[in-house]
Each structure stands twice: as C-alpha cells, then as structure tokens.
Coordinates of N, CA and C in Angstrom, one line a residue:
X16 N 0.8 -1.2 0.0 CA 0.0 0.0 0.0 C 0.9 1.3 0.0
X17 N 0.3 2.3 -0.5 CA 1.0 3.6 -0.6 C 1.5 4.1 0.8
X18 N 0.8 3.8 1.8 CA 1.1 4.2 3.2 C 2.5 3.7 3.6
X19 N 2.9 2.5 3.1 CA 4.1 1.9 3.6 C 5.2 1.9 2.6
X20 N 5.0 2.7 1.5 CA 6.1 2.9 0.5 C 7.4 3.4 1.1
X21 N 7.3 4.3 2.1 CA 8.5 4.8 2.8 C 9.3 3.7 3.5
X22 N 8.6 2.8 4.1 CA 9.2 1.7 4.8 C 10.0 0.8 3.8
X23 N 9.4 0.5 2.6 CA 10.0 -0.3 1.6 C 11.3 0.4 1.1
X24 N 11.1 1.7 0.8 CA 12.3 2.5 0.3 C 13.4 2.6 1.4
X25 N 13.1 2.7 2.6 CA 14.1 2.7 3.7 C 14.8 1.4 3.7
X26 N 14.1 0.3 3.6 CA 14.8 -1.1 3.6 C 15.7 -1.2 2.4
X27 N 15.2 -0.7 1.3 CA 16.1 -0.8 0.1 C 17.3 0.1 0.2
X28 N 17.2 1.3 0.8 CA 18.3 2.2 1.0 C 19.3 1.6 1.9
X29 N 18.8 1.0 3.0 CA 19.7 0.3 4.0 C 20.5 -0.8 3.4
X30 N 19.8 -1.6 2.6 CA 20.4 -2.8 1.9 C 21.5 -2.3 0.9
X31 N 21.2 -1.3 0.2 CA 22.2 -0.7 -0.7 C 23.4 -0.1 0.0
X32 N 23.1 0.4 1.2 CA 24.2 1.0 2.0 C 25.2 0.0 2.4
X33 N 24.7 -1.3 2.6 CA 25.7 -2.4 3.0 C 26.7 -2.5 1.9
X34 N 26.3 -2.6 0.7 CA 27.3 -2.8 -0.4 C 28.1 -1.6 -0.7
X35 N 27.5 -0.4 -0.6 CA 28.2 0.8 -0.9 C 29.3 1.1 0.1
X36 N 29.0 0.8 1.4 CA 30.0 1.0 2.4 C 31.2 0.1 2.3
X37 N 30.9 -1.2 1.9 CA 32.0 -2.1 1.6 C 32.9 -1.6 0.5
X38 N 32.2 -1.2 -0.6 CA 32.9 -0.7 -1.8 C 33.8 0.5 -1.4
X39 N 33.2 1.5 -0.7 CA 33.9 2.7 -0.3 C 35.1 2.4 0.6
X40 N 34.8 1.5 1.6 CA 35.8 1.2 2.5 C 37.0 0.5 1.9
X41 N 36.7 -0.3 0.9 CA 37.8 -1.1 0.2 C 38.8 -0.2 -0.5
X42 N 38.4 1.0 -0.8 CA 39.2 2.0 -1.5 C 40.1 2.8 -0.5
X43 N 39.9 2.6 0.8 CA 40.7 3.4 1.8 C 42.1 2.8 1.9
X44 N 42.9 3.6 2.4 CA 44.4 3.3 2.5 C 44.8 2.4 3.7
X45 N 43.9 2.3 4.6 CA 44.3 1.5 5.8 C 43.2 0.5 6.2
X46 N 43.6 -0.6 6.8 CA 42.7 -1.6 7.3 C 41.8 -0.9 8.4
X47 N 42.3 0.0 9.2 CA 41.5 0.6 10.2 C 40.3 1.4 9.6
X48 N 40.6 2.1 8.5 CA 39.6 2.9 7.8 C 38.5 1.9 7.2
X49 N 39.0 0.9 6.5 CA 38.1 -0.1 5.9 C 37.2 -0.7 7.0
X50 N 37.8 -1.0 8.1 CA 37.0 -1.6 9.2 C 35.9 -0.7 9.7
X51 N 36.2 0.6 9.7 CA 35.1 1.5 10.1 C 33.9 1.4 9.1
X52 N 34.2 1.3 7.8 CA 33.2 1.2 6.8 C 32.4 -0.1 7.0
X53 N 33.2 -1.2 7.3 CA 32.5 -2.5 7.6 C 31.5 -2.4 8.7
X54 N 31.9 -1.6 9.8 CA 31.0 -1.3 10.9 C 29.7 -0.6 10.4
X55 N 29.9 0.3 9.5 CA 28.7 1.0 9.0 C 27.8 0.0 8.2
X56 N 28.5 -0.9 7.5 CA 27.7 -1.9 6.8 C 26.9 -2.8 7.7
X57 N 27.6 -3.2 8.8 CA 26.9 -4.0 9.8 C 25.7 -3.2 10.4
X58 N 25.8 -2.0 10.6 CA 24.7 -1.1 11.1 C 23.6 -1.1 10.1
X59 N 23.9 -1.1 8.9 CA 22.8 -1.1 7.8 C 22.1 -2.4 7.8
X60 N 22.8 -3.5 8.0 CA 22.2 -4.8 8.0 C 21.2 -4.9 9.1
X61 N 21.5 -4.3 10.3 CA 20.6 -4.3 11.4 C 19.4 -3.5 11.1
X62 N 19.6 -2.4 10.4 CA 18.5 -1.5 10.0 C 17.5 -2.3 9.0
X63 N 18.1 -3.1 8.1 CA 17.2 -3.9 7.2 C 16.4 -4.9 8.0
X64 N 17.0 -5.6 9.0 CA 16.2 -6.5 9.8 C 15.1 -5.8 10.6
X65 N 15.4 -4.7 11.1 CA 14.4 -3.9 11.9 C 13.2 -3.5 10.9
X66 N 13.6 -3.1 9.7 CA 12.5 -2.8 8.8 C 11.7 -4.0 8.4
X67 N 12.3 -5.2 8.2 CA 11.6 -6.4 7.9 C 10.7 -6.8 9.1
X68 N 11.2 -6.6 10.3 CA 10.4 -6.9 11.5 C 9.1 -6.1 11.5
X69 N 9.3 -4.8 11.2 CA 8.1 -3.9 11.2 C 7.2 -4.4 10.1
X70 N 7.7 -4.7 8.9 CA 6.9 -5.1 7.7 C 6.1 -6.4 8.1
X71 N 6.8 -7.3 8.8 CA 6.1 -8.5 9.2 C 5.0 -8.2 10.2
X72 N 5.3 -7.3 11.2 CA 4.3 -7.1 12.2 C 3.1 -6.4 11.7
X73 N 3.2 -5.7 10.6 CA 2.0 -5.0 10.1 C 1.4 -5.8 8.9
X74 N 1.9 -7.0 8.6 CA 1.3 -7.9 7.6 C 1.8 -7.6 6.2
X75 N 2.9 -6.9 6.0 CA 3.3 -6.6 4.6 C 4.1 -7.8 4.1
X76 N 4.8 -8.5 4.9 CA 5.5 -9.7 4.5 C 5.1 -10.9 5.4
X77 N 5.4 -12.1 4.9 CA 5.0 -13.3 5.7 C 6.2 -13.6 6.7
X78 N 5.9 -14.4 7.6 CA 7.0 -14.9 8.5 C 8.0 -15.7 7.7
X79 N 7.6 -16.4 6.7 CA 8.6 -17.1 5.8 C 9.5 -16.1 5.1
X80 N 9.0 -15.0 4.6 CA 9.8 -14.0 4.0 C 10.7 -13.4 5.0
X81 N 10.2 -13.1 6.2 CA 11.1 -12.5 7.2 C 12.2 -13.5 7.5
X82 N 11.9 -14.8 7.7 CA 12.9 -15.8 8.0 C 14.0 -15.9 6.9
X83 N 13.6 -15.7 5.7 CA 14.6 -15.7 4.6 C 15.5 -14.5 4.7
X84 N 14.9 -13.4 5.0 CA 15.7 -12.2 5.2 C 16.6 -12.3 6.3
X85 N 16.2 -12.9 7.4 CA 17.0 -13.1 8.6 C 18.2 -14.0 8.3
X86 N 17.9 -15.1 7.5 CA 19.0 -16.0 7.1 C 20.1 -15.2 6.3
X87 N 19.6 -14.4 5.4 CA 20.6 -13.6 4.6 C 21.4 -12.7 5.5
X88 N 20.7 -12.0 6.4 CA 21.3 -11.1 7.4 C 22.4 -11.8 8.2
X89 N 22.1 -13.0 8.7 CA 23.1 -13.8 9.5 C 24.3 -14.1 8.6
X90 N 24.1 -14.5 7.4 CA 25.1 -14.9 6.5 C 26.0 -13.7 6.2
X91 N 25.4 -12.5 5.9 CA 26.2 -11.3 5.6 C 26.9 -10.8 6.9
X92 N 26.3 -10.8 8.0 CA 27.0 -10.4 9.2 C 28.1 -11.3 9.6
X93 N 28.0 -12.6 9.4 CA 29.1 -13.5 9.6 C 30.3 -13.2 8.7
X94 N 30.0 -12.9 7.4 CA 31.0 -12.6 6.5 C 31.7 -11.3 6.8
X95 N 30.9 -10.3 7.1 CA 31.5 -9.0 7.5 C 32.3 -9.1 8.8
X96 N 31.8 -9.9 9.7 CA 32.5 -10.1 11.0 C 33.9 -10.8 10.8
X97 N 33.9 -11.8 9.9 CA 35.1 -12.5 9.6 C 36.1 -11.6 8.9
X98 N 35.6 -10.8 7.9 CA 36.5 -9.9 7.3 C 37.1 -8.8 8.2
X99 N 36.2 -8.3 9.1 CA 36.7 -7.3 10.1 C 37.7 -7.9 11.0
X100 N 37.5 -9.1 11.4 CA 38.5 -9.8 12.3 C 39.8 -10.0 11.6
X101 N 39.8 -10.3 10.3 CA 41.0 -10.5 9.6 C 41.8 -9.2 9.4
X102 N 41.0 -8.1 9.2 CA 41.7 -6.8 9.0 C 42.4 -6.4 10.3
X103 N 41.8 -6.8 11.5 CA 42.4 -6.4 12.7 C 43.6 -7.2 13.1
X104 N 43.8 -8.4 12.5 CA 45.0 -9.2 12.8 C 46.2 -8.9 12.0

C-alpha cells in the first residue's frame, strides 16, 4: 500500500548502503579505515532486519519471507565479521 512505501524505500536504501560502504571502505588506504566502513555496513544490515520486523508485524511480509531475510542477514553479518576480524589481525 502507498502508506508503507516509505518503509520499503528505507529497507532498500539500507540494503544498498551495506554494499556501498564495503565498496567505499575497500578503497581506503588503511585496514582501520576499511574496518570503520564495515562497521557502517553492519549497522545497515541491522536496519534492514528492523525494517523487515516492522513489515512482518503489520502484515506486509510473511513470517517465511522474514525468516529468509534473517538468514541472509546472518550470512552477511558472519562474512562482515570475519573480514573485520581478519583486518584487525
């Protein structure tokens, strides 16, 4: 519905922000700087999940769709966490 278009757009923006922060951070000159951008990416993944929780609670998506999104979130955060840990070592 038109009333929830803003929520969908916010989820899309947060999802895009994950990839864009990784790309921007990878161009930085230090692992410390790159790691900061990875932290921003992690924050955006959490924002996506919060948006999906809201969408599910108001009936815009099913529990099954939410669970698929949560699986993707966990996969992405594990990968980002692993990369971040590697940059710190």
